[in-house]
Short mmCIF file of C-alpha atoms in Angstrom, two decimals:
data_model
loop_
_atom_site.label_atom_id
_atom_site.label_comp_id
_atom_site.label_asym_id
_atom_site.label_seq_id
_atom_site.Cartn_x
_atom_site.Cartn_y
_atom_site.Cartn_z
CA UNK A 1 129.38 -102.37 -36.87
CA UNK A 2 129.63 -105.71 -35.11
CA UNK A 3 126.72 -107.03 -33.16
CA UNK A 4 123.49 -108.96 -33.01
CA UNK A 5 120.34 -107.83 -34.72
CA UNK A 6 116.83 -109.06 -34.07
CA UNK A 7 113.77 -108.38 -36.12
CA UNK A 8 111.08 -107.35 -35.90
CA UNK A 9 111.17 -105.24 -32.75
CA UNK A 10 107.45 -105.77 -32.17
CA UNK A 11 105.38 -108.67 -33.47
CA UNK A 12 101.70 -109.37 -33.19
CA UNK A 13 100.32 -112.83 -33.74
CA UNK A 14 96.85 -114.19 -33.96
CA UNK A 15 96.08 -117.36 -32.07
CA UNK A 16 96.83 -120.44 -34.13
CA UNK A 17 99.53 -118.80 -36.22
CA UNK A 18 103.19 -119.67 -36.38
CA UNK A 19 105.62 -116.76 -36.37
CA UNK A 20 109.37 -116.61 -36.95
CA UNK A 21 111.73 -114.28 -35.12
CA UNK A 22 114.97 -113.39 -36.82
CA UNK A 23 118.40 -113.28 -35.18
CA UNK A 24 121.60 -112.44 -37.07
CA UNK A 25 125.12 -111.90 -35.76
CA UNK A 26 128.31 -110.72 -37.46
CA UNK A 27 130.60 -111.40 -34.52
CA UNK A 28 131.79 -114.73 -35.94
CA UNK A 29 130.54 -116.45 -32.80
CA UNK A 30 129.99 -120.19 -32.86
CA UNK A 31 127.30 -120.38 -30.20
CA UNK A 32 123.86 -118.79 -30.31
CA UNK A 33 120.99 -118.80 -27.84
CA UNK A 34 117.31 -117.93 -27.54
CA UNK A 35 115.80 -116.76 -24.27
CA UNK A 36 112.33 -115.85 -23.18
CA UNK A 37 111.72 -113.11 -20.60
CA UNK A 38 108.38 -112.58 -18.88
CA UNK A 39 107.57 -109.41 -16.92
CA UNK A 40 109.52 -109.13 -13.69
CA UNK A 41 111.38 -112.35 -14.32
CA UNK A 42 114.76 -113.49 -15.42
CA UNK A 43 115.66 -115.15 -18.69
CA UNK A 44 114.74 -118.74 -19.48
CA UNK A 45 116.62 -120.67 -22.13
CA UNK A 46 114.56 -121.94 -25.06
CA UNK A 47 117.16 -123.39 -27.43
CA UNK A 48 120.87 -123.11 -28.00
CA UNK A 49 123.25 -124.00 -30.79
CA UNK A 50 126.95 -124.62 -30.41
CA UNK A 51 127.70 -125.16 -34.08
CA UNK A 52 126.06 -124.96 -37.47
CA UNK A 53 123.45 -127.66 -38.14
CA UNK A 54 123.24 -128.58 -34.46
CA UNK A 55 121.06 -127.32 -31.63
CA UNK A 56 119.82 -128.46 -28.23
CA UNK A 57 116.66 -127.87 -26.25
CA UNK A 58 116.86 -125.56 -23.31
CA UNK A 59 114.58 -125.44 -20.30
CA UNK A 60 111.37 -124.40 -22.08
CA UNK A 61 111.60 -125.71 -25.67
CA UNK A 62 108.02 -126.95 -25.99
CA UNK A 63 106.11 -125.03 -28.65
CA UNK A 64 109.24 -123.59 -30.24
CA UNK A 65 111.53 -124.66 -33.06
CA UNK A 66 114.84 -123.42 -34.42
CA UNK A 67 117.27 -123.97 -37.26
CA UNK A 68 120.96 -123.22 -37.66
CA UNK A 69 121.80 -123.48 -41.35
CA UNK A 70 124.32 -120.64 -41.27
CA UNK A 71 126.75 -119.55 -38.59
CA UNK A 72 125.34 -116.03 -38.67
CA UNK A 73 121.67 -116.89 -38.32
CA UNK A 74 119.54 -118.61 -35.68
CA UNK A 75 115.81 -118.03 -36.34
CA UNK A 76 113.19 -119.01 -33.77
CA UNK A 77 109.70 -120.14 -34.75
CA UNK A 78 106.96 -119.79 -32.18
CA UNK A 79 104.39 -122.40 -33.13
CA UNK A 80 100.68 -122.56 -32.41
CA UNK A 81 101.51 -125.27 -29.86
CA UNK A 82 103.06 -122.67 -27.55
CA UNK A 83 100.24 -121.99 -25.12
CA UNK A 84 101.33 -118.60 -23.82
CA UNK A 85 103.73 -117.01 -26.29
CA UNK A 86 103.33 -113.36 -25.27
CA UNK A 87 106.77 -112.41 -23.98
CA UNK A 88 110.02 -110.60 -24.73
CA UNK A 89 112.42 -112.78 -26.75
CA UNK A 90 116.16 -112.28 -26.61
CA UNK A 91 118.80 -113.77 -28.85
CA UNK A 92 122.43 -114.00 -27.75
CA UNK A 93 125.73 -115.33 -28.98
CA UNK A 94 129.09 -116.27 -27.50
CA UNK A 95 132.46 -117.09 -28.98
CA UNK A 96 132.27 -120.79 -28.19
CA UNK A 97 129.79 -122.50 -25.92
CA UNK A 98 131.20 -124.58 -23.13
CA UNK A 99 134.09 -122.23 -22.47
CA UNK A 100 132.11 -120.13 -20.01
CA UNK A 101 132.17 -117.08 -22.24
CA UNK A 102 130.19 -113.95 -21.82
CA UNK A 103 127.13 -113.62 -23.99
CA UNK A 104 126.26 -110.76 -26.28
CA UNK A 105 122.60 -109.94 -26.59
CA UNK A 106 120.43 -108.51 -29.31
CA UNK A 107 117.84 -105.79 -28.63
CA UNK A 108 114.95 -108.23 -28.37
CA UNK A 109 111.59 -108.87 -30.02
CA UNK A 110 108.38 -108.27 -28.12
CA UNK A 111 105.73 -110.78 -29.20
CA UNK A 112 102.08 -110.21 -28.41
CA UNK A 113 99.30 -112.67 -29.14
CA UNK A 114 96.04 -110.99 -30.03
CA UNK B 1 113.52 -123.34 -10.65
CA UNK B 2 115.97 -120.56 -11.37
CA UNK B 3 119.57 -121.27 -10.44
CA UNK B 4 120.07 -117.74 -9.22
CA UNK B 5 117.98 -115.90 -6.71
CA UNK B 6 118.54 -112.21 -6.28
CA UNK B 7 118.00 -109.94 -3.36
CA UNK B 8 116.55 -107.40 -3.09
CA UNK B 9 113.99 -107.56 -5.88
CA UNK B 10 113.95 -103.77 -6.01
CA UNK B 11 116.30 -101.09 -4.67
CA UNK B 12 115.74 -97.35 -4.63
CA UNK B 13 118.58 -94.98 -3.72
CA UNK B 14 119.77 -91.40 -4.19
CA UNK B 15 122.48 -90.40 -6.62
CA UNK B 16 125.89 -90.72 -5.03
CA UNK B 17 124.94 -93.58 -2.74
CA UNK B 18 126.24 -97.11 -3.12
CA UNK B 19 124.02 -99.94 -4.33
CA UNK B 20 124.52 -103.55 -3.29
CA UNK B 21 122.75 -106.49 -4.91
CA UNK B 22 123.07 -110.10 -3.85
CA UNK B 23 122.75 -113.35 -5.74
CA UNK B 24 122.59 -116.94 -4.55
CA UNK B 25 122.92 -120.08 -6.62
CA UNK B 26 122.39 -123.77 -6.03
CA UNK B 27 124.94 -125.88 -7.88
CA UNK B 28 128.67 -125.66 -8.46
CA UNK B 29 129.72 -123.13 -11.08
CA UNK B 30 132.59 -122.30 -13.44
CA UNK B 31 131.91 -118.61 -13.20
CA UNK B 32 129.27 -116.08 -12.29
CA UNK B 33 128.40 -113.13 -14.49
CA UNK B 34 126.47 -109.93 -13.95
CA UNK B 35 124.40 -108.28 -16.66
CA UNK B 36 122.49 -105.06 -16.90
CA UNK B 37 119.22 -104.48 -18.75
CA UNK B 38 117.70 -101.11 -19.47
CA UNK B 39 113.94 -101.15 -19.78
CA UNK B 40 112.80 -102.94 -22.93
CA UNK B 41 116.33 -103.58 -24.17
CA UNK B 42 118.76 -106.45 -24.44
CA UNK B 43 121.23 -107.36 -21.73
CA UNK B 44 124.72 -105.96 -21.49
CA UNK B 45 127.53 -107.88 -19.85
CA UNK B 46 129.11 -106.08 -16.90
CA UNK B 47 131.60 -108.37 -15.24
CA UNK B 48 132.59 -112.02 -14.89
CA UNK B 49 134.11 -113.64 -11.83
CA UNK B 50 135.58 -117.14 -11.99
CA UNK B 51 135.00 -119.77 -9.34
CA UNK B 52 138.61 -119.49 -8.10
CA UNK B 53 138.36 -115.71 -7.66
CA UNK B 54 136.96 -113.98 -4.60
CA UNK B 55 136.73 -110.37 -5.69
CA UNK B 56 136.89 -108.42 -8.92
CA UNK B 57 136.70 -104.73 -9.81
CA UNK B 58 135.72 -102.90 -12.95
CA UNK B 59 135.40 -99.13 -12.73
CA UNK B 60 132.68 -98.41 -10.17
CA UNK B 61 131.70 -102.07 -9.97
CA UNK B 62 132.91 -104.53 -7.37
CA UNK B 63 131.88 -108.16 -7.42
CA UNK B 64 132.52 -110.72 -4.73
CA UNK B 65 132.05 -114.47 -4.86
CA UNK B 66 131.75 -116.84 -1.91
CA UNK B 67 131.61 -120.38 -3.26
CA UNK B 68 131.22 -121.86 0.23
CA UNK B 69 127.97 -119.93 0.62
CA UNK B 70 127.09 -120.14 -3.07
CA UNK B 71 126.56 -116.40 -3.21
CA UNK B 72 127.79 -113.31 -4.99
CA UNK B 73 127.29 -109.60 -4.57
CA UNK B 74 127.50 -106.66 -6.94
CA UNK B 75 128.39 -103.26 -5.52
CA UNK B 76 127.96 -100.11 -7.57
CA UNK B 77 129.71 -97.18 -5.94
CA UNK B 78 128.78 -93.52 -6.30
CA UNK B 79 125.64 -94.37 -8.24
CA UNK B 80 124.27 -92.16 -11.01
CA UNK B 81 120.79 -91.74 -12.41
CA UNK B 82 122.06 -93.49 -15.54
CA UNK B 83 122.65 -96.65 -13.47
CA UNK B 84 118.87 -97.10 -13.25
CA UNK B 85 118.24 -100.53 -14.76
CA UNK B 86 117.63 -104.18 -13.91
CA UNK B 87 120.66 -106.21 -12.88
CA UNK B 88 120.89 -109.96 -13.34
CA UNK B 89 123.33 -112.51 -12.10
CA UNK B 90 123.95 -115.54 -14.27
CA UNK B 91 125.84 -118.66 -13.35
CA UNK B 92 127.70 -120.89 -15.75
CA UNK B 93 127.30 -124.41 -14.50
CA UNK B 94 130.26 -126.69 -14.16
CA UNK B 95 128.92 -129.61 -16.16
CA UNK B 96 126.35 -132.35 -16.42
CA UNK B 97 123.12 -131.64 -18.21
CA UNK B 98 123.61 -127.89 -17.75
CA UNK B 99 126.87 -127.85 -19.66
CA UNK B 100 127.21 -124.95 -22.00
CA UNK B 101 124.59 -122.55 -20.74
CA UNK B 102 124.03 -119.64 -18.43
CA UNK B 103 121.28 -119.74 -15.82
CA UNK B 104 119.86 -116.34 -14.90
CA UNK B 105 118.43 -115.00 -11.69
CA UNK B 106 115.22 -113.02 -11.56
CA UNK B 107 117.00 -109.70 -11.28
CA UNK B 108 117.14 -106.63 -9.07
CA UNK B 109 115.46 -103.45 -10.27
CA UNK B 110 117.67 -100.50 -9.30
CA UNK B 111 116.29 -96.97 -9.33
CA UNK B 112 118.69 -94.10 -8.73
CA UNK B 113 117.00 -90.79 -8.00
CA UNK B 114 118.77 -87.57 -9.11
#
């Protein structure tokens, strides 16, 4: 089965903790993306990666960090510096960024800060 | 601010009726895409229309693009209860600092009553 998986589905974090959200794809896509979605709003881009070992900040990168050590994996760390991390986080991939491709999304991780 | 603005924010119709959603954007684009999101899930790509196209069909979906007005519309014909979801437009920007990413609108919540 080809697709994008995200884990966990639900995540609870205490204030001051860092947490890491997992995103894996077996579509052989070069580009991967992280979005944040708040209730009743659209998606905002956090980080994106066009190739292994390279990534760029999106519109709301402050308080987040990423790595891209493998083509298949693009984990997102929500750090304690992120002031309001409670949100729905979506990972996506596309064949090759910059070629205006469609994006394929994972099922999302809902993060709640206690 | 979001590149795409969608109208209406919410739409409630009866099964069998048509549903029309509109999207406006601010800068020049390579293409415009429409996605669907069921509650609490990831997004699913519906249709892509390129900047040199004016209309595109896919099953019960019809998308139009007016680059002079920087607007697009999504028409769902003969709607079904299963079409109940949020619908997002997303524009792929032509270049500059936005190269290589989609910018999403805030979405239209469609409810189709049986």
